[in-house]
PDB file of C-alpha atoms and ligand atoms in Angstrom:
ATOM      1  CA  MET A   2      17.199 -10.964  -3.293  1.00 89.00           C
ATOM      2  CA  ASP A   3      16.297  -7.271  -3.484  1.00 94.00           C
ATOM      3  CA  TYR A   4      12.724  -7.291  -4.760  1.00 97.00           C
ATOM      4  CA  ARG A   5      12.768  -3.550  -5.289  1.00 97.00           C
ATOM      5  CA  LYS A   6      15.342  -4.031  -8.026  1.00 96.00           C
ATOM      6  CA  LYS A   7      13.727  -7.157  -9.408  1.00 97.00           C
ATOM      7  CA  PHE A   8      10.127  -5.980  -9.725  1.00 98.00           C
ATOM      8  CA  ALA A   9      10.432  -2.219 -10.328  1.00 98.00           C
ATOM      9  CA  VAL A  10       9.056  -0.828 -13.581  1.00 98.00           C
ATOM     10  CA  GLU A  11      11.403   1.490 -15.504  1.00 95.00           C
ATOM     11  CA  ARG A  12       9.927   4.816 -16.547  1.00 93.00           C
ATOM     12  CA  GLY A  13       8.981   4.653 -20.237  1.00 93.00           C
ATOM     13  CA  GLU A  14       9.344   0.878 -20.425  1.00 94.00           C
ATOM     14  CA  LYS A  15       6.114  -1.055 -20.745  1.00 97.00           C
ATOM     15  CA  PRO A  16       6.162  -4.081 -18.484  1.00 97.00           C
ATOM     16  CA  ARG A  17       5.005  -6.969 -20.728  1.00 98.00           C
ATOM     17  CA  LEU A  18       2.622  -8.568 -18.283  1.00 98.00           C
ATOM     18  CA  SER A  19       1.988 -11.639 -20.437  1.00 96.00           C
ATOM     19  CA  LYS A  20       5.741 -12.345 -20.297  1.00 97.00           C
ATOM     20  CA  ILE A  21       6.005 -11.979 -16.512  1.00 98.00           C
ATOM     21  CA  ASP A  22       5.498 -15.248 -14.636  1.00 98.00           C
ATOM     22  CA  ALA A  23       2.680 -14.630 -12.154  1.00 98.00           C
ATOM     23  CA  SER A  24       3.643 -17.874 -10.345  1.00 98.00           C
ATOM     24  CA  TYR A  25       7.230 -16.778  -9.658  1.00 98.00           C
ATOM     25  CA  THR A  26       8.505 -17.614  -6.172  1.00 97.00           C
ATOM     26  CA  GLY A  27      12.263 -17.104  -6.624  1.00 93.00           C
ATOM     27  CA  LYS A  28      14.396 -19.377  -4.503  1.00 91.00           C
ATOM     28  CA  HIS A  29      11.646 -19.841  -1.939  1.00 91.00           C
ATOM     29  CA  GLU A  30      10.309 -23.363  -1.927  1.00 89.00           C
ATOM     30  CA  SER A  31       7.118 -23.110   0.059  1.00 94.00           C
ATOM     31  CA  HIS A  32       4.937 -20.951   2.235  1.00 95.00           C
ATOM     32  CA  GLU A  33       6.220 -22.740   5.359  1.00 94.00           C
ATOM     33  CA  LYS A  34       9.839 -21.992   4.484  1.00 94.00           C
ATOM     34  CA  ALA A  35       9.115 -18.355   3.634  1.00 95.00           C
ATOM     35  CA  LEU A  36       6.995 -17.717   6.723  1.00 96.00           C
ATOM     36  CA  PRO A  37       9.790 -16.660   9.137  1.00 97.00           C
ATOM     37  CA  GLU A  38      11.000 -14.135   6.572  1.00 96.00           C
ATOM     38  CA  ILE A  39       7.485 -12.743   6.048  1.00 97.00           C
ATOM     39  CA  GLN A  40       6.980 -12.454   9.814  1.00 97.00           C
ATOM     40  CA  ALA A  41      10.297 -10.660  10.215  1.00 97.00           C
ATOM     41  CA  HIS A  42       9.335  -8.119   7.530  1.00 97.00           C
ATOM     42  CA  VAL A  43       5.889  -7.565   9.063  1.00 97.00           C
ATOM     43  CA  GLU A  44       7.442  -6.987  12.501  1.00 97.00           C
ATOM     44  CA  SER A  45       9.918  -4.593  10.987  1.00 97.00           C
ATOM     45  CA  MET A  46       7.074  -2.706   9.234  1.00 97.00           C
ATOM     46  CA  ASP A  47       5.364  -2.342  12.590  1.00 97.00           C
ATOM     47  CA  LYS A  48       8.488  -0.983  14.299  1.00 97.00           C
ATOM     48  CA  LEU A  49       9.224   1.358  11.417  1.00 97.00           C
ATOM     49  CA  GLN A  50       5.672   2.706  11.437  1.00 97.00           C
ATOM     50  CA  TYR A  51       6.219   3.628  15.086  1.00 97.00           C
ATOM     51  CA  LEU A  52       9.399   5.447  14.069  1.00 97.00           C
ATOM     52  CA  LEU A  53       7.620   7.234  11.206  1.00 98.00           C
ATOM     53  CA  TYR A  54       4.908   8.370  13.617  1.00 97.00           C
ATOM     54  CA  ALA A  55       7.429   9.514  16.221  1.00 97.00           C
ATOM     55  CA  ASP A  56       9.596  11.301  13.641  1.00 98.00           C
ATOM     56  CA  GLY A  57       6.506  13.205  12.504  1.00 97.00           C
ATOM     57  CA  ASN A  58       7.993  14.791   9.382  1.00 97.00           C
ATOM     58  CA  LYS A  59       7.385  12.276   6.632  1.00 98.00           C
ATOM     59  CA  SER A  60       4.665   9.966   5.414  1.00 98.00           C
ATOM     60  CA  LEU A  61       4.068   6.847   3.338  1.00 98.00           C
ATOM     61  CA  LEU A  62       1.431   6.245   0.675  1.00 98.00           C
ATOM     62  CA  VAL A  63       0.971   2.685  -0.582  1.00 98.00           C
ATOM     63  CA  VAL A  64      -1.145   2.261  -3.707  1.00 99.00           C
ATOM     64  CA  LEU A  65      -2.591  -1.189  -4.430  1.00 98.00           C
ATOM     65  CA  GLN A  66      -3.967  -1.874  -7.881  1.00 98.00           C
ATOM     66  CA  ALA A  67      -5.042  -5.133  -9.468  1.00 98.00           C
ATOM     67  CA  LEU A  68      -7.728  -6.991 -11.334  1.00 97.00           C
ATOM     68  CA  ASP A  69     -10.431  -8.649  -9.251  1.00 96.00           C
ATOM     69  CA  ALA A  70      -9.399 -11.409  -6.816  1.00 96.00           C
ATOM     70  CA  ALA A  71      -5.692 -10.629  -7.128  1.00 97.00           C
ATOM     71  CA  GLY A  72      -5.473 -10.087  -3.384  1.00 97.00           C
ATOM     72  CA  LYS A  73      -5.552  -6.397  -2.479  1.00 98.00           C
ATOM     73  CA  ASP A  74      -7.661  -7.197   0.576  1.00 97.00           C
ATOM     74  CA  GLY A  75      -5.287 -10.003   1.566  1.00 97.00           C
ATOM     75  CA  VAL A  76      -2.286  -7.685   1.440  1.00 98.00           C
ATOM     76  CA  ILE A  77      -4.062  -5.205   3.695  1.00 98.00           C
ATOM     77  CA  ARG A  78      -5.161  -7.894   6.144  1.00 97.00           C
ATOM     78  CA  HIS A  79      -1.838  -9.730   6.351  1.00 96.00           C
ATOM     79  CA  LEU A  80       0.670  -6.920   6.092  1.00 97.00           C
ATOM     80  CA  PHE A  81      -0.892  -3.718   7.355  1.00 95.00           C
ATOM     81  CA  SER A  82      -3.160  -4.909  10.147  1.00 90.00           C
ATOM     82  CA  GLY A  83      -0.093  -5.258  12.402  1.00 86.00           C
ATOM     83  CA  MET A  84       0.539  -1.536  12.252  1.00 93.00           C
ATOM     84  CA  ASN A  85      -0.793   0.753  14.952  1.00 92.00           C
ATOM     85  CA  PRO A  86      -4.246   2.011  13.872  1.00 92.00           C
ATOM     86  CA  GLN A  87      -3.216   5.351  15.338  1.00 93.00           C
ATOM     87  CA  GLY A  88      -1.244   6.583  12.371  1.00 95.00           C
ATOM     88  CA  THR A  89      -2.315   4.040   9.751  1.00 96.00           C
ATOM     89  CA  SER A  90      -5.397   4.061   7.555  1.00 96.00           C
ATOM     90  CA  VAL A  91      -6.812   2.329   4.524  1.00 97.00           C
ATOM     91  CA  PHE A  92      -9.053   3.904   1.960  1.00 98.00           C
ATOM     92  CA  GLY A  93     -10.929   2.071  -0.815  1.00 98.00           C
ATOM     93  CA  PHE A  94     -11.835   3.822  -4.062  1.00 98.00           C
ATOM     94  CA  LYS A  95     -15.164   2.809  -5.576  1.00 97.00           C
ATOM     95  CA  GLN A  96     -17.165   4.409  -8.342  1.00 97.00           C
ATOM     96  CA  PRO A  97     -17.090   8.150  -7.655  1.00 98.00           C
ATOM     97  CA  SER A  98     -20.037   9.584  -5.731  1.00 98.00           C
ATOM     98  CA  ARG A  99     -21.928  12.545  -7.204  1.00 98.00           C
ATOM     99  CA  ASP A 100     -19.851  14.917  -5.143  1.00 98.00           C
ATOM    100  CA  GLU A 101     -16.589  13.251  -6.135  1.00 98.00           C
ATOM    101  CA  ALA A 102     -17.567  13.152  -9.801  1.00 98.00           C
ATOM    102  CA  ALA A 103     -18.290  16.869  -9.649  1.00 98.00           C
ATOM    103  CA  HIS A 104     -14.590  17.540  -8.980  1.00 98.00           C
ATOM    104  CA  ASP A 105     -11.329  16.827 -10.787  1.00 98.00           C
ATOM    105  CA  PHE A 106     -10.241  13.171 -10.638  1.00 98.00           C
ATOM    106  CA  LEU A 107      -7.460  13.785  -8.101  1.00 98.00           C
ATOM    107  CA  TRP A 108      -9.632  15.651  -5.621  1.00 98.00           C
ATOM    108  CA  ARG A 109     -10.958  12.677  -3.674  1.00 98.00           C
ATOM    109  CA  ALA A 110      -7.514  11.098  -3.540  1.00 98.00           C
ATOM    110  CA  HIS A 111      -5.816  14.277  -2.355  1.00 98.00           C
ATOM    111  CA  LEU A 112      -8.272  14.483   0.557  1.00 98.00           C
ATOM    112  CA  ARG A 113      -7.029  11.078   1.763  1.00 98.00           C
ATOM    113  CA  THR A 114      -3.267  11.379   1.334  1.00 98.00           C
ATOM    114  CA  PRO A 115      -1.242  10.795   4.502  1.00 98.00           C
ATOM    115  CA  GLY A 116      -0.405  13.630   6.853  1.00 98.00           C
ATOM    116  CA  LYS A 117       3.044  13.835   8.402  1.00 98.00           C
ATOM    117  CA  GLY A 118       3.811  10.729  10.457  1.00 98.00           C
ATOM    118  CA  GLU A 119       1.064   8.676   8.808  1.00 98.00           C
ATOM    119  CA  VAL A 120       0.831   5.597   6.608  1.00 98.00           C
ATOM    120  CA  VAL A 121      -2.084   5.424   4.181  1.00 98.00           C
ATOM    121  CA  VAL A 122      -2.966   2.477   1.958  1.00 98.00           C
ATOM    122  CA  PHE A 123      -5.090   3.092  -1.125  1.00 98.00           C
ATOM    123  CA  ASN A 124      -7.160   0.041  -2.120  1.00 98.00           C
ATOM    124  CA  ARG A 125      -7.539   1.132  -5.771  1.00 98.00           C
ATOM    125  CA  SER A 126      -6.772   4.781  -6.380  1.00 98.00           C
ATOM    126  CA  TYR A 127      -6.699   7.679  -8.821  1.00 98.00           C
ATOM    127  CA  TYR A 128      -5.183   5.165 -11.264  1.00 99.00           C
ATOM    128  CA  GLU A 129      -8.730   3.893 -11.879  1.00 98.00           C
ATOM    129  CA  ASP A 130      -9.138   7.103 -13.856  1.00 98.00           C
ATOM    130  CA  VAL A 131      -6.712   5.822 -16.502  1.00 98.00           C
ATOM    131  CA  LEU A 132      -7.762   2.148 -16.145  1.00 98.00           C
ATOM    132  CA  VAL A 133     -11.476   1.336 -15.758  1.00 98.00           C
ATOM    133  CA  VAL A 134     -12.293   4.768 -17.159  1.00 98.00           C
ATOM    134  CA  ARG A 135     -10.230   4.055 -20.264  1.00 98.00           C
ATOM    135  CA  VAL A 136     -11.384   0.454 -20.736  1.00 98.00           C
ATOM    136  CA  HIS A 137     -15.058   1.420 -20.437  1.00 98.00           C
ATOM    137  CA  LYS A 138     -14.599   4.637 -22.410  1.00 98.00           C
ATOM    138  CA  LEU A 139     -16.141   6.681 -19.595  1.00 98.00           C
ATOM    139  CA  VAL A 140     -14.276   9.732 -20.881  1.00 98.00           C
ATOM    140  CA  PRO A 141     -12.672  10.279 -24.295  1.00 98.00           C
ATOM    141  CA  GLU A 142      -8.999   9.444 -24.909  1.00 98.00           C
ATOM    142  CA  SER A 143      -8.208  13.143 -25.188  1.00 98.00           C
ATOM    143  CA  VAL A 144      -9.151  13.394 -21.495  1.00 98.00           C
ATOM    144  CA  TRP A 145      -7.625  10.244 -19.928  1.00 98.00           C
ATOM    145  CA  SER A 146      -4.399  10.453 -21.925  1.00 98.00           C
ATOM    146  CA  LYS A 147      -3.568  13.812 -20.327  1.00 98.00           C
ATOM    147  CA  ARG A 148      -3.973  12.329 -16.863  1.00 98.00           C
ATOM    148  CA  TYR A 149      -0.563  10.604 -16.811  1.00 98.00           C
ATOM    149  CA  ASP A 150       1.185  13.989 -16.679  1.00 98.00           C
ATOM    150  CA  LEU A 151      -1.265  15.231 -14.070  1.00 98.00           C
ATOM    151  CA  ILE A 152      -0.604  12.124 -11.965  1.00 98.00           C
ATOM    152  CA  ASN A 153       3.166  12.562 -12.262  1.00 98.00           C
ATOM    153  CA  ASP A 154       2.888  16.189 -11.166  1.00 98.00           C
ATOM    154  CA  PHE A 155       0.574  15.229  -8.285  1.00 98.00           C
ATOM    155  CA  GLU A 156       2.948  12.509  -7.061  1.00 98.00           C
ATOM    156  CA  GLN A 157       5.924  14.832  -7.399  1.00 98.00           C
ATOM    157  CA  MET A 158       4.150  17.408  -5.285  1.00 98.00           C
ATOM    158  CA  LEU A 159       3.352  14.821  -2.592  1.00 98.00           C
ATOM    159  CA  SER A 160       6.938  13.632  -2.688  1.00 98.00           C
ATOM    160  CA  GLN A 161       8.313  17.145  -2.268  1.00 98.00           C
ATOM    161  CA  ASN A 162       6.066  17.492   0.747  1.00 98.00           C
ATOM    162  CA  GLY A 163       7.685  14.460   2.422  1.00 98.00           C
ATOM    163  CA  THR A 164       5.494  11.594   1.188  1.00 98.00           C
ATOM    164  CA  THR A 165       7.154   8.421  -0.031  1.00 98.00           C
ATOM    165  CA  ILE A 166       4.955   6.626  -2.562  1.00 98.00           C
ATOM    166  CA  LEU A 167       4.973   2.913  -3.412  1.00 98.00           C
ATOM    167  CA  LYS A 168       2.687   1.486  -6.083  1.00 98.00           C
ATOM    168  CA  PHE A 169       2.025  -2.223  -6.421  1.00 99.00           C
ATOM    169  CA  TYR A 170       0.348  -4.050  -9.266  1.00 98.00           C
ATOM    170  CA  LEU A 171      -0.658  -7.512  -8.045  1.00 98.00           C
ATOM    171  CA  HIS A 172      -0.087  -9.703 -11.077  1.00 98.00           C
ATOM    172  CA  ILE A 173      -2.191 -12.855 -11.391  1.00 98.00           C
ATOM    173  CA  SER A 174      -2.921 -15.043 -14.404  1.00 98.00           C
ATOM    174  CA  PRO A 175      -6.455 -15.294 -15.857  1.00 97.00           C
ATOM    175  CA  GLU A 176      -6.467 -18.989 -14.870  1.00 98.00           C
ATOM    176  CA  GLU A 177      -5.665 -18.151 -11.252  1.00 98.00           C
ATOM    177  CA  GLN A 178      -8.400 -15.514 -11.225  1.00 98.00           C
ATOM    178  CA  LEU A 179     -10.982 -18.019 -12.454  1.00 97.00           C
ATOM    179  CA  ALA A 180      -9.812 -20.565  -9.863  1.00 98.00           C
ATOM    180  CA  ARG A 181     -10.273 -17.961  -7.106  1.00 97.00           C
ATOM    181  CA  PHE A 182     -13.766 -17.056  -8.362  1.00 97.00           C
ATOM    182  CA  LYS A 183     -14.586 -20.781  -8.280  1.00 96.00           C
ATOM    183  CA  GLN A 184     -13.348 -21.051  -4.678  1.00 96.00           C
ATOM    184  CA  ARG A 185     -15.760 -18.271  -3.763  1.00 95.00           C
ATOM    185  CA  LEU A 186     -18.606 -20.211  -5.402  1.00 95.00           C
ATOM    186  CA  ASP A 187     -17.694 -23.268  -3.347  1.00 96.00           C
ATOM    187  CA  ASP A 188     -17.594 -21.336  -0.046  1.00 96.00           C
ATOM    188  CA  PRO A 189     -21.018 -20.077   1.115  1.00 96.00           C
ATOM    189  CA  SER A 190     -19.372 -17.663   3.561  1.00 96.00           C
ATOM    190  CA  ARG A 191     -17.948 -15.818   0.567  1.00 93.00           C
ATOM    191  CA  HIS A 192     -20.998 -15.824  -1.713  1.00 95.00           C
ATOM    192  CA  TRP A 193     -21.660 -12.200  -0.803  1.00 95.00           C
ATOM    193  CA  LYS A 194     -18.381 -11.283  -2.546  1.00 90.00           C
ATOM    194  CA  ILE A 195     -19.471 -12.635  -5.927  1.00 93.00           C
ATOM    195  CA  SER A 196     -20.678 -10.179  -8.497  1.00 93.00           C
ATOM    196  CA  GLU A 197     -21.495 -10.899 -12.085  1.00 95.00           C
ATOM    197  CA  SER A 198     -19.448  -7.905 -13.149  1.00 95.00           C
ATOM    198  CA  ASP A 199     -16.319  -9.739 -11.952  1.00 94.00           C
ATOM    199  CA  TYR A 200     -16.996 -12.230 -14.749  1.00 96.00           C
ATOM    200  CA  SER A 201     -17.865  -9.637 -17.355  1.00 96.00           C
ATOM    201  CA  GLU A 202     -14.723  -7.634 -16.509  1.00 96.00           C
ATOM    202  CA  ARG A 203     -12.704 -10.797 -17.185  1.00 96.00           C
ATOM    203  CA  GLU A 204     -13.776 -10.555 -20.811  1.00 97.00           C
ATOM    204  CA  LEU A 205     -11.897  -7.249 -20.953  1.00 98.00           C
ATOM    205  CA  TRP A 206      -8.615  -8.718 -19.644  1.00 98.00           C
ATOM    206  CA  PRO A 207      -6.498  -7.712 -22.700  1.00 98.00           C
ATOM    207  CA  GLN A 208      -7.825  -4.144 -22.566  1.00 98.00           C
ATOM    208  CA  TYR A 209      -7.036  -3.910 -18.842  1.00 98.00           C
ATOM    209  CA  VAL A 210      -3.546  -5.310 -19.403  1.00 98.00           C
ATOM    210  CA  GLU A 211      -2.895  -2.695 -22.075  1.00 98.00           C
ATOM    211  CA  ALA A 212      -4.192   0.092 -19.828  1.00 98.00           C
ATOM    212  CA  TYR A 213      -2.040  -1.117 -16.897  1.00 98.00           C
ATOM    213  CA  GLU A 214       1.080  -1.443 -19.052  1.00 98.00           C
ATOM    214  CA  ASP A 215       0.664   2.082 -20.424  1.00 98.00           C
ATOM    215  CA  ALA A 216      -0.123   3.562 -17.011  1.00 98.00           C
ATOM    216  CA  MET A 217       2.863   1.934 -15.312  1.00 98.00           C
ATOM    217  CA  ALA A 218       5.277   2.935 -18.089  1.00 98.00           C
ATOM    218  CA  ALA A 219       4.032   6.528 -18.016  1.00 98.00           C
ATOM    219  CA  THR A 220       4.010   7.003 -14.244  1.00 98.00           C
ATOM    220  CA  SER A 221       6.768   4.896 -12.712  1.00 98.00           C
ATOM    221  CA  SER A 222       9.286   7.329 -11.279  1.00 98.00           C
ATOM    222  CA  LYS A 223      12.058   7.522  -8.739  1.00 96.00           C
ATOM    223  CA  GLN A 224       9.742   9.206  -6.238  1.00 95.00           C
ATOM    224  CA  ALA A 225       6.773   6.942  -6.981  1.00 98.00           C
ATOM    225  CA  PRO A 226       7.892   3.608  -8.455  1.00 98.00           C
ATOM    226  CA  TRP A 227       5.582   0.880  -9.721  1.00 98.00           C
ATOM    227  CA  TYR A 228       6.295  -2.718  -8.804  1.00 98.00           C
ATOM    228  CA  VAL A 229       4.772  -5.692 -10.629  1.00 98.00           C
ATOM    229  CA  ILE A 230       4.363  -8.350  -7.944  1.00 98.00           C
ATOM    230  CA  PRO A 231       3.857 -11.985  -9.020  1.00 98.00           C
ATOM    231  CA  SER A 232       0.741 -12.845  -7.020  1.00 98.00           C
ATOM    232  CA  ASN A 233      -0.506 -16.292  -8.009  1.00 98.00           C
ATOM    233  CA  HIS A 234       1.065 -17.449  -4.730  1.00 98.00           C
ATOM    234  CA  LYS A 235      -0.395 -15.327  -1.971  1.00 98.00           C
ATOM    235  CA  TRP A 236       2.533 -15.982   0.368  1.00 98.00           C
ATOM    236  CA  PHE A 237       5.094 -14.863  -2.222  1.00 98.00           C
ATOM    237  CA  ARG A 238       3.059 -11.713  -2.865  1.00 98.00           C
ATOM    238  CA  ASN A 239       3.119 -11.002   0.889  1.00 98.00           C
ATOM    239  CA  LEU A 240       6.839 -11.714   1.097  1.00 98.00           C
ATOM    240  CA  ALA A 241       7.782  -9.399  -1.778  1.00 98.00           C
ATOM    241  CA  ILE A 242       5.540  -6.517  -0.713  1.00 98.00           C
ATOM    242  CA  SER A 243       6.510  -6.675   2.958  1.00 98.00           C
ATOM    243  CA  GLN A 244      10.193  -6.663   2.024  1.00 98.00           C
ATOM    244  CA  ILE A 245       9.783  -3.688  -0.310  1.00 98.00           C
ATOM    245  CA  VAL A 246       7.730  -1.701   2.222  1.00 98.00           C
ATOM    246  CA  SER A 247      10.071  -2.347   5.127  1.00 97.00           C
ATOM    247  CA  ASP A 248      13.250  -1.655   3.084  1.00 98.00           C
ATOM    248  CA  THR A 249      11.696   1.564   1.826  1.00 98.00           C
ATOM    249  CA  ILE A 250      10.668   2.913   5.246  1.00 98.00           C
ATOM    250  CA  ASN A 251      14.053   1.869   6.576  1.00 97.00           C
ATOM    251  CA  GLU A 252      15.724   4.196   4.100  1.00 97.00           C
ATOM    252  CA  MET A 253      13.508   7.205   4.744  1.00 97.00           C
ATOM    253  CA  GLY A 254      16.053   8.650   7.175  1.00 97.00           C
ATOM    254  CA  LEU A 255      13.650   8.618  10.132  1.00 98.00           C
ATOM    255  CA  LYS A 256      14.796   9.588  13.577  1.00 97.00           C
ATOM    256  CA  LEU A 257      13.271   9.451  17.036  1.00 97.00           C
ATOM    257  CA  PRO A 258      12.917  13.060  18.187  1.00 96.00           C
ATOM    258  CA  PRO A 259      15.154  14.043  21.110  1.00 96.00           C
ATOM    259  CA  ALA A 260      13.610  13.977  24.588  1.00 96.00           C
ATOM    260  CA  ARG A 261      11.908  17.279  25.552  1.00 96.00           C
ATOM    261  CA  VAL A 262      12.785  16.875  29.207  1.00 97.00           C
ATOM    262  CA  ASP A 263      15.923  16.102  31.222  1.00 97.00           C
ATOM    263  CA  ILE A 264      15.551  12.333  31.575  1.00 97.00           C
ATOM    264  CA  ALA A 265      18.034  12.043  34.450  1.00 96.00           C
ATOM    265  CA  GLU A 266      16.234  14.819  36.307  1.00 96.00           C
ATOM    266  CA  ILE A 267      12.802  13.200  35.749  1.00 96.00           C
ATOM    267  CA  ARG A 268      14.173   9.885  36.920  1.00 96.00           C
ATOM    268  CA  ARG A 269      15.620  11.450  40.091  1.00 95.00           C
ATOM    269  CA  LYS A 270      12.602  13.631  40.802  1.00 94.00           C
ATOM    270  CA  TYR A 271       9.754  11.147  40.254  1.00 95.00           C
ATOM    271  CA  HIS A 272      11.225   7.673  40.307  1.00 94.00           C
ATOM    272  CA  ALA A 273      13.893   7.726  42.987  1.00 89.00           C
ATOM    273  CA  ALA A 274      11.322   6.901  45.641  1.00 74.00           C
ATOM    274  CA  ALA A 275       9.539   4.346  43.490  1.00 64.00           C
ATOM    275  CA  ALA A 276      10.455   1.658  45.978  1.00 57.00           C
ATOM    276  CA  GLU A 277       8.131   3.352  48.469  1.00 57.00           C
ATOM    277  CA  GLY A 278       5.598   3.208  45.672  1.00 63.00           C
ATOM    278  CA  LYS A 279       3.201   6.122  46.364  1.00 65.00           C
ATOM    279  CA  PRO A 280       2.438   9.050  44.088  1.00 67.00           C
ATOM    280  CA  GLY A 281       4.003  12.138  45.647  1.00 58.00           C
ATOM    281  CA  GLU A 282       6.675  10.080  47.401  1.00 53.00           C
ATOM    282  CA  GLY A 283       9.397  11.252  45.075  1.00 47.00           C
ATOM    283  CA  HIS A 284       8.496  14.869  45.773  1.00 50.00           C
ATOM    284  CA  ARG A 285       8.404  14.324  49.537  1.00 50.00           C
ATOM    285  CA  ALA A 286      11.649  12.401  49.434  1.00 46.00           C
ATOM    286  CA  LYS A 287      13.242  15.386  47.742  1.00 47.00           C
ATOM    287  CA  LYS A 288      11.852  17.812  50.380  1.00 47.00           C
ATOM    288  CA  ASN A 289      13.055  15.566  53.213  1.00 47.00           C
ATOM    289  CA  ALA A 290      16.429  15.296  51.624  1.00 45.00           C
ATOM    290  CA  LYS A 291      16.716  19.082  51.624  1.00 45.00           C
ATOM    291  CA  VAL A 292      15.656  19.348  55.280  1.00 41.00           C
ATOM    292  CA  GLY A 293      17.955  16.570  56.341  1.00 36.00           C
TER     293      GLY A 293
HETATM  294  P1  ATP B   4     -13.653  -6.462  -3.847  1.00 80.05           P
HETATM  295  O1  ATP B   4     -14.349  -6.841  -5.110  1.00 80.05           O
HETATM  296  O2  ATP B   4     -12.531  -7.384  -3.481  1.00 80.05           O
HETATM  297  O3  ATP B   4     -14.563  -6.183  -2.714  1.00 80.05           O
HETATM  298  P2  ATP B   4     -13.029  -4.040  -5.241  1.00 80.05           P
HETATM  299  O4  ATP B   4     -11.932  -3.039  -5.087  1.00 80.05           O
HETATM  300  O5  ATP B   4     -13.117  -4.740  -6.550  1.00 80.05           O
HETATM  301  O6  ATP B   4     -12.889  -5.068  -4.072  1.00 80.05           O
HETATM  302  P3  ATP B   4     -15.697  -3.256  -5.724  1.00 80.05           P
HETATM  303  O7  ATP B   4     -16.702  -2.522  -4.943  1.00 80.05           O
HETATM  304  O8  ATP B   4     -15.997  -4.592  -6.278  1.00 80.05           O
HETATM  305  O9  ATP B   4     -14.355  -3.300  -4.880  1.00 80.05           O
HETATM  306  O10 ATP B   4     -15.241  -2.379  -6.957  1.00 80.05           O
HETATM  307  C1  ATP B   4     -15.073  -1.037  -6.951  1.00 80.05           C
HETATM  308  C2  ATP B   4     -15.294  -0.623  -8.375  1.00 80.05           C
HETATM  309  O11 ATP B   4     -15.205   0.789  -8.482  1.00 80.05           O
HETATM  310  C3  ATP B   4     -14.268  -1.228  -9.317  1.00 80.05           C
HETATM  311  O12 ATP B   4     -14.897  -1.886 -10.362  1.00 80.05           O
HETATM  312  C4  ATP B   4     -13.532  -0.010  -9.810  1.00 80.05           C
HETATM  313  O13 ATP B   4     -13.062  -0.162 -11.127  1.00 80.05           O
HETATM  314  C5  ATP B   4     -14.596   1.071  -9.688  1.00 80.05           C
HETATM  315  N1  ATP B   4     -14.009   2.394  -9.691  1.00 80.05           N
HETATM  316  C6  ATP B   4     -13.062   2.878  -8.867  1.00 80.05           C
HETATM  317  N2  ATP B   4     -12.722   4.130  -9.222  1.00 80.05           N
HETATM  318  C7  ATP B   4     -13.461   4.452 -10.299  1.00 80.05           C
HETATM  319  C8  ATP B   4     -13.554   5.592 -11.131  1.00 80.05           C
HETATM  320  N3  ATP B   4     -12.820   6.655 -10.907  1.00 80.05           N
HETATM  321  N4  ATP B   4     -14.441   5.571 -12.125  1.00 80.05           N
HETATM  322  C9  ATP B   4     -15.193   4.482 -12.352  1.00 80.05           C
HETATM  323  N5  ATP B   4     -15.155   3.367 -11.629  1.00 80.05           N
HETATM  324  C10 ATP B   4     -14.299   3.335 -10.608  1.00 80.05           C
HETATM  325 MG1   MG B   5     -14.649  -6.155  -7.076  1.00 80.05          MG
END
């Protein structure tokens, strides 16, 4: 099953989140049965990140958005922690600082976009500026409604500069969210994660759904597609995202750069005398060879 095809949002078409089964697992029966496939995708992501880094001309930006407890942190921990930290980073977007708020809404995101050869994961993103900002009326509609076009232009610019963009909405049901909050209550090691605002934000679920549906319809594009990932089952969420990420990097046309030295010559010059095992041996062996 190609999850890119299955879960992609079409530009201009509102995904009806209430009609999308958040518990979907496709033909996969259980976590245990899906595990080898997840591991294979994660290994492939790791290898491809090495290739992206070596190629040095392109980059990948992964945007994770979701309501609380949908599993953004879990995706980062399970899928991206295998990648080499040299060349991979994660950035979380909280309420803007004074300095950030003093600039346009894309400024702080632009500062963190990946350089050539890099993978960057955004845990929340500039999309908060058409989501939480809209739901809580932090700016008037005349301001946030113009941001979709600005976001499309921004993503197009990144894309033209060699950045591939993937955007995931982790889709959970309100019942699953409440069950996860309850698990936190029952686990003292996770009490620090509980905030009352998580519960008050739940009251705004329909408003968030509307804001997400509008944002995804307005900003899903060929160069920066949105995917709605059924996430009630954490393992299925990991399976779908890891497949989409690895298939996407695989098709970025990455190449290992050619060697900058004559490999045969280096081998002959420095490794021919490796059996003797001392630094400088290869050089001496060459000198001796000339004399003899
Ligand atoms: P977790 O709760 O799992 O630790 P989180 O991403 O929810 O992860 P929090 O610190 O709880 O992290 O939340 C960050 C908050 O910052 C969210 O409520 C988010 O909506 C808010 N936020 C992010 N960007 C903006 C923005 N531009 N304007 C206003 N609020 C924002
Ligand atoms: Mg939170």
